[in-house]
Amino acid sequence: GKGRGKGKQPKTSKSTKAKAKAKATAKSKSKKPQAEAAEANPGDEAGEVKKPGKRSRAKATIPEPAPAPAKKTKTKENNPTFAGRYKPTTETMGRVWEALRRKYMTDMVPQLRAPSKFQVPFWRFALNKWGSEKVQLDQLDSDGLADAAHCAGEAFLWEPTVASHFISQ
C-alpha cells in the first residue's frame, strides 16, 4: 500500500511553516552571548537560561507588598461567640447570653477537661431549667441574672454526663 515509509515527515501546511520560520528568526535576533547577558544583568547567575522574548524587570522597580495587618486572635475573653451563638441583639437575651457566658468562663472552664464541648449543652440546660421554673428573664436585673446563671451552672455540673469530665485535683 501507499503508507508512510521510514524517514518521511508528515506534511505541514505553508502557514505552519511560515510561523515556525518567523519564530526561529525572532529567537535568533533576541539571543545575546552569555558574557554580554551577564554584564547586562549582574545579579543573574551564569548559565541561567531565560525565556526568549521576555524582559527581566529591574528589582528596584517592583514594589514590595505592604505587610499584612496582624490578625486578631480569638481568646476566651474576646471571642464574639458563646455556645455557637453571637450575642443576641435583643436586650433581654443579650443580658442572658452575657450572664451565662460569664458564669461558664469564670467558674466552669477551670473545672472541665474539654470546656468548649459543654458550652451548647450548658446553654440549653440553663434555658430549659429556667423555662420549666417559669423564670421571668425580662424581669431580672444583672445581679438576678448572675444568680440564676450561678444556680443553673451548679446544677449543670452535677449532671452525670458532665461530672465525669471534671479535672481531677
mmCIF file with all atom_site columns, C-alpha atoms in Angstrom:
data_model
loop_
_atom_site.group_PDB
_atom_site.id
_atom_site.type_symbol
_atom_site.label_atom_id
_atom_site.label_alt_id
_atom_site.label_comp_id
_atom_site.label_asym_id
_atom_site.label_entity_id
_atom_site.label_seq_id
_atom_site.pdbx_PDB_ins_code
_atom_site.Cartn_x
_atom_site.Cartn_y
_atom_site.Cartn_z
_atom_site.occupancy
_atom_site.B_iso_or_equiv
_atom_site.pdbx_formal_charge
_atom_site.auth_seq_id
_atom_site.auth_comp_id
_atom_site.auth_asym_id
_atom_site.auth_atom_id
_atom_site.pdbx_PDB_model_num
ATOM 1   C CA . GLY A 1 1   ? 0.000   0.000  0.000  1.00 0.00 ? 1   GLY A CA 1
ATOM 2   C CA . LYS A 1 2   ? 0.824   3.634  -0.012 1.00 0.00 ? 2   LYS A CA 1
ATOM 3   C CA . GLY A 1 3   ? 1.786   4.002  3.662  1.00 0.00 ? 3   GLY A CA 1
ATOM 4   C CA . ARG A 1 4   ? 4.375   6.289  5.100  1.00 0.00 ? 4   ARG A CA 1
ATOM 5   C CA . GLY A 1 5   ? 7.817   4.900  4.785  1.00 0.00 ? 5   GLY A CA 1
ATOM 6   C CA . LYS A 1 6   ? 10.694  5.286  7.162  1.00 0.00 ? 6   LYS A CA 1
ATOM 7   C CA . GLY A 1 7   ? 12.197  8.718  7.348  1.00 0.00 ? 7   GLY A CA 1
ATOM 8   C CA . LYS A 1 8   ? 9.300   10.568 5.749  1.00 0.00 ? 8   LYS A CA 1
ATOM 9   C CA . GLN A 1 9   ? 7.960   13.573 7.643  1.00 0.00 ? 9   GLN A CA 1
ATOM 10  C CA . PRO A 1 10  ? 4.233   14.365 7.852  1.00 0.00 ? 10  PRO A CA 1
ATOM 11  C CA . LYS A 1 11  ? 3.097   17.121 5.516  1.00 0.00 ? 11  LYS A CA 1
ATOM 12  C CA . THR A 1 12  ? 2.745   20.575 7.031  1.00 0.00 ? 12  THR A CA 1
ATOM 13  C CA . SER A 1 13  ? 0.828   23.499 5.656  1.00 0.00 ? 13  SER A CA 1
ATOM 14  C CA . LYS A 1 14  ? 2.520   26.637 4.327  1.00 0.00 ? 14  LYS A CA 1
ATOM 15  C CA . SER A 1 15  ? 1.142   28.778 7.162  1.00 0.00 ? 15  SER A CA 1
ATOM 16  C CA . THR A 1 16  ? 2.604   26.432 9.777  1.00 0.00 ? 16  THR A CA 1
ATOM 17  C CA . LYS A 1 17  ? 5.997   26.588 8.069  1.00 0.00 ? 17  LYS A CA 1
ATOM 18  C CA . ALA A 1 18  ? 5.810   30.387 7.922  1.00 0.00 ? 18  ALA A CA 1
ATOM 19  C CA . LYS A 1 19  ? 5.003   30.629 11.636 1.00 0.00 ? 19  LYS A CA 1
ATOM 20  C CA . ALA A 1 20  ? 7.868   28.322 12.557 1.00 0.00 ? 20  ALA A CA 1
ATOM 21  C CA . LYS A 1 21  ? 10.299  30.305 10.388 1.00 0.00 ? 21  LYS A CA 1
ATOM 22  C CA . ALA A 1 22  ? 9.190   33.634 11.925 1.00 0.00 ? 22  ALA A CA 1
ATOM 23  C CA . LYS A 1 23  ? 9.561   32.210 15.412 1.00 0.00 ? 23  LYS A CA 1
ATOM 24  C CA . ALA A 1 24  ? 13.063  30.899 14.683 1.00 0.00 ? 24  ALA A CA 1
ATOM 25  C CA . THR A 1 25  ? 14.108  34.277 13.252 1.00 0.00 ? 25  THR A CA 1
ATOM 26  C CA . ALA A 1 26  ? 12.782  36.099 16.315 1.00 0.00 ? 26  ALA A CA 1
ATOM 27  C CA . LYS A 1 27  ? 14.657  33.721 18.622 1.00 0.00 ? 27  LYS A CA 1
ATOM 28  C CA . SER A 1 28  ? 17.946  34.189 16.835 1.00 0.00 ? 28  SER A CA 1
ATOM 29  C CA . LYS A 1 29  ? 17.622  38.002 16.969 1.00 0.00 ? 29  LYS A CA 1
ATOM 30  C CA . SER A 1 30  ? 16.851  38.063 20.690 1.00 0.00 ? 30  SER A CA 1
ATOM 31  C CA . LYS A 1 31  ? 19.775  35.850 21.785 1.00 0.00 ? 31  LYS A CA 1
ATOM 32  C CA . LYS A 1 32  ? 22.866  37.520 23.274 1.00 0.00 ? 32  LYS A CA 1
ATOM 33  C CA . PRO A 1 33  ? 26.183  35.940 24.072 1.00 0.00 ? 33  PRO A CA 1
ATOM 34  C CA . GLN A 1 34  ? 26.330  34.771 27.698 1.00 0.00 ? 34  GLN A CA 1
ATOM 35  C CA . ALA A 1 35  ? 29.109  37.180 28.674 1.00 0.00 ? 35  ALA A CA 1
ATOM 36  C CA . GLU A 1 36  ? 27.145  40.135 27.333 1.00 0.00 ? 36  GLU A CA 1
ATOM 37  C CA . ALA A 1 37  ? 23.984  38.950 29.139 1.00 0.00 ? 37  ALA A CA 1
ATOM 38  C CA . ALA A 1 38  ? 25.892  38.576 32.420 1.00 0.00 ? 38  ALA A CA 1
ATOM 39  C CA . GLU A 1 39  ? 27.196  42.153 32.141 1.00 0.00 ? 39  GLU A CA 1
ATOM 40  C CA . ALA A 1 40  ? 23.689  43.473 31.412 1.00 0.00 ? 40  ALA A CA 1
ATOM 41  C CA . ASN A 1 41  ? 22.190  41.601 34.390 1.00 0.00 ? 41  ASN A CA 1
ATOM 42  C CA . PRO A 1 42  ? 24.858  41.465 37.125 1.00 0.00 ? 42  PRO A CA 1
ATOM 43  C CA . GLY A 1 43  ? 22.531  39.791 39.677 1.00 0.00 ? 43  GLY A CA 1
ATOM 44  C CA . ASP A 1 44  ? 21.841  36.772 37.458 1.00 0.00 ? 44  ASP A CA 1
ATOM 45  C CA . GLU A 1 45  ? 23.807  33.557 37.804 1.00 0.00 ? 45  GLU A CA 1
ATOM 46  C CA . ALA A 1 46  ? 25.982  32.470 34.905 1.00 0.00 ? 46  ALA A CA 1
ATOM 47  C CA . GLY A 1 47  ? 24.443  29.729 32.840 1.00 0.00 ? 47  GLY A CA 1
ATOM 48  C CA . GLU A 1 48  ? 20.863  30.648 33.728 1.00 0.00 ? 48  GLU A CA 1
ATOM 49  C CA . VAL A 1 49  ? 18.628  30.191 30.728 1.00 0.00 ? 49  VAL A CA 1
ATOM 50  C CA . LYS A 1 50  ? 15.984  32.852 30.205 1.00 0.00 ? 50  LYS A CA 1
ATOM 51  C CA . LYS A 1 51  ? 12.921  32.529 28.077 1.00 0.00 ? 51  LYS A CA 1
ATOM 52  C CA . PRO A 1 52  ? 13.366  34.351 24.790 1.00 0.00 ? 52  PRO A CA 1
ATOM 53  C CA . GLY A 1 53  ? 11.232  37.410 24.245 1.00 0.00 ? 53  GLY A CA 1
ATOM 54  C CA . LYS A 1 54  ? 10.762  38.026 27.987 1.00 0.00 ? 54  LYS A CA 1
ATOM 55  C CA . ARG A 1 55  ? 12.268  41.129 29.520 1.00 0.00 ? 55  ARG A CA 1
ATOM 56  C CA . SER A 1 56  ? 13.547  40.900 33.018 1.00 0.00 ? 56  SER A CA 1
ATOM 57  C CA . ARG A 1 57  ? 12.293  43.601 35.330 1.00 0.00 ? 57  ARG A CA 1
ATOM 58  C CA . ALA A 1 58  ? 14.708  45.524 37.425 1.00 0.00 ? 58  ALA A CA 1
ATOM 59  C CA . LYS A 1 59  ? 14.308  44.529 41.053 1.00 0.00 ? 59  LYS A CA 1
ATOM 60  C CA . ALA A 1 60  ? 14.169  48.159 42.162 1.00 0.00 ? 60  ALA A CA 1
ATOM 61  C CA . THR A 1 61  ? 11.002  48.810 40.171 1.00 0.00 ? 61  THR A CA 1
ATOM 62  C CA . ILE A 1 62  ? 8.983   46.013 41.782 1.00 0.00 ? 62  ILE A CA 1
ATOM 63  C CA . PRO A 1 63  ? 7.232   47.452 44.835 1.00 0.00 ? 63  PRO A CA 1
ATOM 64  C CA . GLU A 1 64  ? 7.261   45.243 47.897 1.00 0.00 ? 64  GLU A CA 1
ATOM 65  C CA . PRO A 1 65  ? 3.804   44.365 49.170 1.00 0.00 ? 65  PRO A CA 1
ATOM 66  C CA . ALA A 1 66  ? 2.726   46.125 52.323 1.00 0.00 ? 66  ALA A CA 1
ATOM 67  C CA . PRO A 1 67  ? 2.921   43.923 55.402 1.00 0.00 ? 67  PRO A CA 1
ATOM 68  C CA . ALA A 1 68  ? -0.391  42.257 56.178 1.00 0.00 ? 68  ALA A CA 1
ATOM 69  C CA . PRO A 1 69  ? -2.112  43.603 59.272 1.00 0.00 ? 69  PRO A CA 1
ATOM 70  C CA . ALA A 1 70  ? -1.814  41.295 62.245 1.00 0.00 ? 70  ALA A CA 1
ATOM 71  C CA . LYS A 1 71  ? -4.825  39.022 62.513 1.00 0.00 ? 71  LYS A CA 1
ATOM 72  C CA . LYS A 1 72  ? -6.853  39.303 65.653 1.00 0.00 ? 72  LYS A CA 1
ATOM 73  C CA . THR A 1 73  ? -6.645  36.062 67.527 1.00 0.00 ? 73  THR A CA 1
ATOM 74  C CA . LYS A 1 74  ? -9.598  34.784 69.439 1.00 0.00 ? 74  LYS A CA 1
ATOM 75  C CA . THR A 1 75  ? -9.118  34.330 73.136 1.00 0.00 ? 75  THR A CA 1
ATOM 76  C CA . LYS A 1 76  ? -11.564 33.276 75.790 1.00 0.00 ? 76  LYS A CA 1
ATOM 77  C CA . GLU A 1 77  ? -12.097 36.908 76.731 1.00 0.00 ? 77  GLU A CA 1
ATOM 78  C CA . ASN A 1 78  ? -12.679 38.456 73.293 1.00 0.00 ? 78  ASN A CA 1
ATOM 79  C CA . ASN A 1 79  ? -14.336 35.572 71.442 1.00 0.00 ? 79  ASN A CA 1
ATOM 80  C CA . PRO A 1 80  ? -17.555 37.014 69.957 1.00 0.00 ? 80  PRO A CA 1
ATOM 81  C CA . THR A 1 81  ? -19.426 33.721 70.310 1.00 0.00 ? 81  THR A CA 1
ATOM 82  C CA . PHE A 1 82  ? -20.556 31.522 73.147 1.00 0.00 ? 82  PHE A CA 1
ATOM 83  C CA . ALA A 1 83  ? -22.293 28.178 72.705 1.00 0.00 ? 83  ALA A CA 1
ATOM 84  C CA . GLY A 1 84  ? -22.098 28.667 68.940 1.00 0.00 ? 84  GLY A CA 1
ATOM 85  C CA . ARG A 1 85  ? -24.064 31.926 69.135 1.00 0.00 ? 85  ARG A CA 1
ATOM 86  C CA . TYR A 1 86  ? -23.190 35.568 68.695 1.00 0.00 ? 86  TYR A CA 1
ATOM 87  C CA . LYS A 1 87  ? -24.515 37.872 71.354 1.00 0.00 ? 87  LYS A CA 1
ATOM 88  C CA . PRO A 1 88  ? -28.231 38.421 70.673 1.00 0.00 ? 88  PRO A CA 1
ATOM 89  C CA . THR A 1 89  ? -29.311 41.912 69.712 1.00 0.00 ? 89  THR A CA 1
ATOM 90  C CA . THR A 1 90  ? -32.387 41.987 71.952 1.00 0.00 ? 90  THR A CA 1
ATOM 91  C CA . GLU A 1 91  ? -31.733 43.463 75.367 1.00 0.00 ? 91  GLU A CA 1
ATOM 92  C CA . THR A 1 92  ? -33.060 40.594 77.489 1.00 0.00 ? 92  THR A CA 1
ATOM 93  C CA . MET A 1 93  ? -31.421 37.755 75.582 1.00 0.00 ? 93  MET A CA 1
ATOM 94  C CA . GLY A 1 94  ? -28.212 39.784 75.288 1.00 0.00 ? 94  GLY A CA 1
ATOM 95  C CA . ARG A 1 95  ? -28.061 40.048 79.078 1.00 0.00 ? 95  ARG A CA 1
ATOM 96  C CA . VAL A 1 96  ? -28.877 36.321 79.433 1.00 0.00 ? 96  VAL A CA 1
ATOM 97  C CA . TRP A 1 97  ? -26.079 35.487 76.970 1.00 0.00 ? 97  TRP A CA 1
ATOM 98  C CA . GLU A 1 98  ? -23.612 37.631 78.917 1.00 0.00 ? 98  GLU A CA 1
ATOM 99  C CA . ALA A 1 99  ? -24.615 36.142 82.281 1.00 0.00 ? 99  ALA A CA 1
ATOM 100 C CA . LEU A 1 100 ? -24.347 32.536 81.099 1.00 0.00 ? 100 LEU A CA 1
ATOM 101 C CA . ARG A 1 101 ? -21.078 33.209 79.288 1.00 0.00 ? 101 ARG A CA 1
ATOM 102 C CA . ARG A 1 102 ? -19.552 34.936 82.327 1.00 0.00 ? 102 ARG A CA 1
ATOM 103 C CA . LYS A 1 103 ? -20.599 32.085 84.652 1.00 0.00 ? 103 LYS A CA 1
ATOM 104 C CA . TYR A 1 104 ? -19.282 29.483 82.241 1.00 0.00 ? 104 TYR A CA 1
ATOM 105 C CA . MET A 1 105 ? -15.928 31.177 81.602 1.00 0.00 ? 105 MET A CA 1
ATOM 106 C CA . THR A 1 106 ? -15.159 32.048 85.213 1.00 0.00 ? 106 THR A CA 1
ATOM 107 C CA . ASP A 1 107 ? -16.446 29.048 87.154 1.00 0.00 ? 107 ASP A CA 1
ATOM 108 C CA . MET A 1 108 ? -16.891 26.112 84.809 1.00 0.00 ? 108 MET A CA 1
ATOM 109 C CA . VAL A 1 109 ? -13.992 26.276 82.314 1.00 0.00 ? 109 VAL A CA 1
ATOM 110 C CA . PRO A 1 110 ? -11.317 25.715 85.017 1.00 0.00 ? 110 PRO A CA 1
ATOM 111 C CA . GLN A 1 111 ? -13.144 22.598 86.248 1.00 0.00 ? 111 GLN A CA 1
ATOM 112 C CA . LEU A 1 112 ? -13.742 20.792 82.936 1.00 0.00 ? 112 LEU A CA 1
ATOM 113 C CA . ARG A 1 113 ? -11.288 18.792 80.806 1.00 0.00 ? 113 ARG A CA 1
ATOM 114 C CA . ALA A 1 114 ? -12.850 19.832 77.473 1.00 0.00 ? 114 ALA A CA 1
ATOM 115 C CA . PRO A 1 115 ? -14.750 23.017 78.300 1.00 0.00 ? 115 PRO A CA 1
ATOM 116 C CA . SER A 1 116 ? -15.748 24.031 74.771 1.00 0.00 ? 116 SER A CA 1
ATOM 117 C CA . LYS A 1 117 ? -17.535 20.697 74.418 1.00 0.00 ? 117 LYS A CA 1
ATOM 118 C CA . PHE A 1 118 ? -20.059 21.720 77.084 1.00 0.00 ? 118 PHE A CA 1
ATOM 119 C CA . GLN A 1 119 ? -20.971 25.277 76.019 1.00 0.00 ? 119 GLN A CA 1
ATOM 120 C CA . VAL A 1 120 ? -24.009 24.297 73.948 1.00 0.00 ? 120 VAL A CA 1
ATOM 121 C CA . PRO A 1 121 ? -25.315 21.731 76.475 1.00 0.00 ? 121 PRO A CA 1
ATOM 122 C CA . PHE A 1 122 ? -24.952 24.324 79.256 1.00 0.00 ? 122 PHE A CA 1
ATOM 123 C CA . TRP A 1 123 ? -26.833 26.953 77.237 1.00 0.00 ? 123 TRP A CA 1
ATOM 124 C CA . ARG A 1 124 ? -29.689 24.515 76.544 1.00 0.00 ? 124 ARG A CA 1
ATOM 125 C CA . PHE A 1 125 ? -29.705 23.224 80.118 1.00 0.00 ? 125 PHE A CA 1
ATOM 126 C CA . ALA A 1 126 ? -29.991 26.724 81.596 1.00 0.00 ? 126 ALA A CA 1
ATOM 127 C CA . LEU A 1 127 ? -32.763 27.855 79.238 1.00 0.00 ? 127 LEU A CA 1
ATOM 128 C CA . ASN A 1 128 ? -34.725 24.621 79.784 1.00 0.00 ? 128 ASN A CA 1
ATOM 129 C CA . LYS A 1 129 ? -34.278 24.895 83.567 1.00 0.00 ? 129 LYS A CA 1
ATOM 130 C CA . TRP A 1 130 ? -35.478 28.493 83.581 1.00 0.00 ? 130 TRP A CA 1
ATOM 131 C CA . GLY A 1 131 ? -38.369 27.653 81.260 1.00 0.00 ? 131 GLY A CA 1
ATOM 132 C CA . SER A 1 132 ? -39.557 24.805 83.483 1.00 0.00 ? 132 SER A CA 1
ATOM 133 C CA . GLU A 1 133 ? -39.258 27.036 86.574 1.00 0.00 ? 133 GLU A CA 1
ATOM 134 C CA . LYS A 1 134 ? -41.086 29.839 84.752 1.00 0.00 ? 134 LYS A CA 1
ATOM 135 C CA . VAL A 1 135 ? -38.302 32.333 85.448 1.00 0.00 ? 135 VAL A CA 1
ATOM 136 C CA . GLN A 1 136 ? -39.194 35.771 84.064 1.00 0.00 ? 136 GLN A CA 1
ATOM 137 C CA . LEU A 1 137 ? -35.845 36.659 82.491 1.00 0.00 ? 137 LEU A CA 1
ATOM 138 C CA . ASP A 1 138 ? -37.001 40.089 81.363 1.00 0.00 ? 138 ASP A CA 1
ATOM 139 C CA . GLN A 1 139 ? -37.861 40.976 84.989 1.00 0.00 ? 139 GLN A CA 1
ATOM 140 C CA . LEU A 1 140 ? -34.365 40.202 86.326 1.00 0.00 ? 140 LEU A CA 1
ATOM 141 C CA . ASP A 1 141 ? -31.603 42.776 86.633 1.00 0.00 ? 141 ASP A CA 1
ATOM 142 C CA . SER A 1 142 ? -27.928 41.950 86.088 1.00 0.00 ? 142 SER A CA 1
ATOM 143 C CA . ASP A 1 143 ? -27.475 40.603 89.619 1.00 0.00 ? 143 ASP A CA 1
ATOM 144 C CA . GLY A 1 144 ? -30.616 38.472 89.328 1.00 0.00 ? 144 GLY A CA 1
ATOM 145 C CA . LEU A 1 145 ? -29.400 37.030 86.022 1.00 0.00 ? 145 LEU A CA 1
ATOM 146 C CA . ALA A 1 146 ? -25.981 36.340 87.554 1.00 0.00 ? 146 ALA A CA 1
ATOM 147 C CA . ASP A 1 147 ? -27.660 34.460 90.436 1.00 0.00 ? 147 ASP A CA 1
ATOM 148 C CA . ALA A 1 148 ? -29.856 32.494 88.036 1.00 0.00 ? 148 ALA A CA 1
ATOM 149 C CA . ALA A 1 149 ? -26.813 31.635 85.903 1.00 0.00 ? 149 ALA A CA 1
ATOM 150 C CA . HIS A 1 150 ? -24.930 30.542 89.039 1.00 0.00 ? 150 HIS A CA 1
ATOM 151 C CA . CYS A 1 151 ? -27.766 28.198 90.072 1.00 0.00 ? 151 CYS A CA 1
ATOM 152 C CA . ALA A 1 152 ? -28.014 26.788 86.548 1.00 0.00 ? 152 ALA A CA 1
ATOM 153 C CA . GLY A 1 153 ? -24.235 26.289 86.425 1.00 0.00 ? 153 GLY A CA 1
ATOM 154 C CA . GLU A 1 154 ? -24.113 24.438 89.744 1.00 0.00 ? 154 GLU A CA 1
ATOM 155 C CA . ALA A 1 155 ? -26.973 22.148 88.697 1.00 0.00 ? 155 ALA A CA 1
ATOM 156 C CA . PHE A 1 156 ? -25.329 21.548 85.317 1.00 0.00 ? 156 PHE A CA 1
ATOM 157 C CA . LEU A 1 157 ? -22.056 20.456 86.910 1.00 0.00 ? 157 LEU A CA 1
ATOM 158 C CA . TRP A 1 158 ? -23.950 17.736 88.830 1.00 0.00 ? 158 TRP A CA 1
ATOM 159 C CA . GLU A 1 159 ? -25.334 16.222 85.624 1.00 0.00 ? 159 GLU A CA 1
ATOM 160 C CA . PRO A 1 160 ? -23.824 12.709 85.205 1.00 0.00 ? 160 PRO A CA 1
ATOM 161 C CA . THR A 1 161 ? -22.586 13.384 81.659 1.00 0.00 ? 161 THR A CA 1
ATOM 162 C CA . VAL A 1 162 ? -20.742 16.495 82.849 1.00 0.00 ? 162 VAL A CA 1
ATOM 163 C CA . ALA A 1 163 ? -19.484 15.293 86.238 1.00 0.00 ? 163 ALA A CA 1
ATOM 164 C CA . SER A 1 164 ? -17.424 12.570 84.563 1.00 0.00 ? 164 SER A CA 1
ATOM 165 C CA . HIS A 1 165 ? -15.379 15.270 82.741 1.00 0.00 ? 165 HIS A CA 1
ATOM 166 C CA . PHE A 1 166 ? -14.065 17.123 85.779 1.00 0.00 ? 166 PHE A CA 1
ATOM 167 C CA . ILE A 1 167 ? -10.359 17.805 86.007 1.00 0.00 ? 167 ILE A CA 1
ATOM 168 C CA . SER A 1 168 ? -9.022  15.687 88.880 1.00 0.00 ? 168 SER A CA 1
ATOM 169 C CA . GLN A 1 169 ? -7.464  17.780 91.586 1.00 0.00 ? 169 GLN A CA 1
#
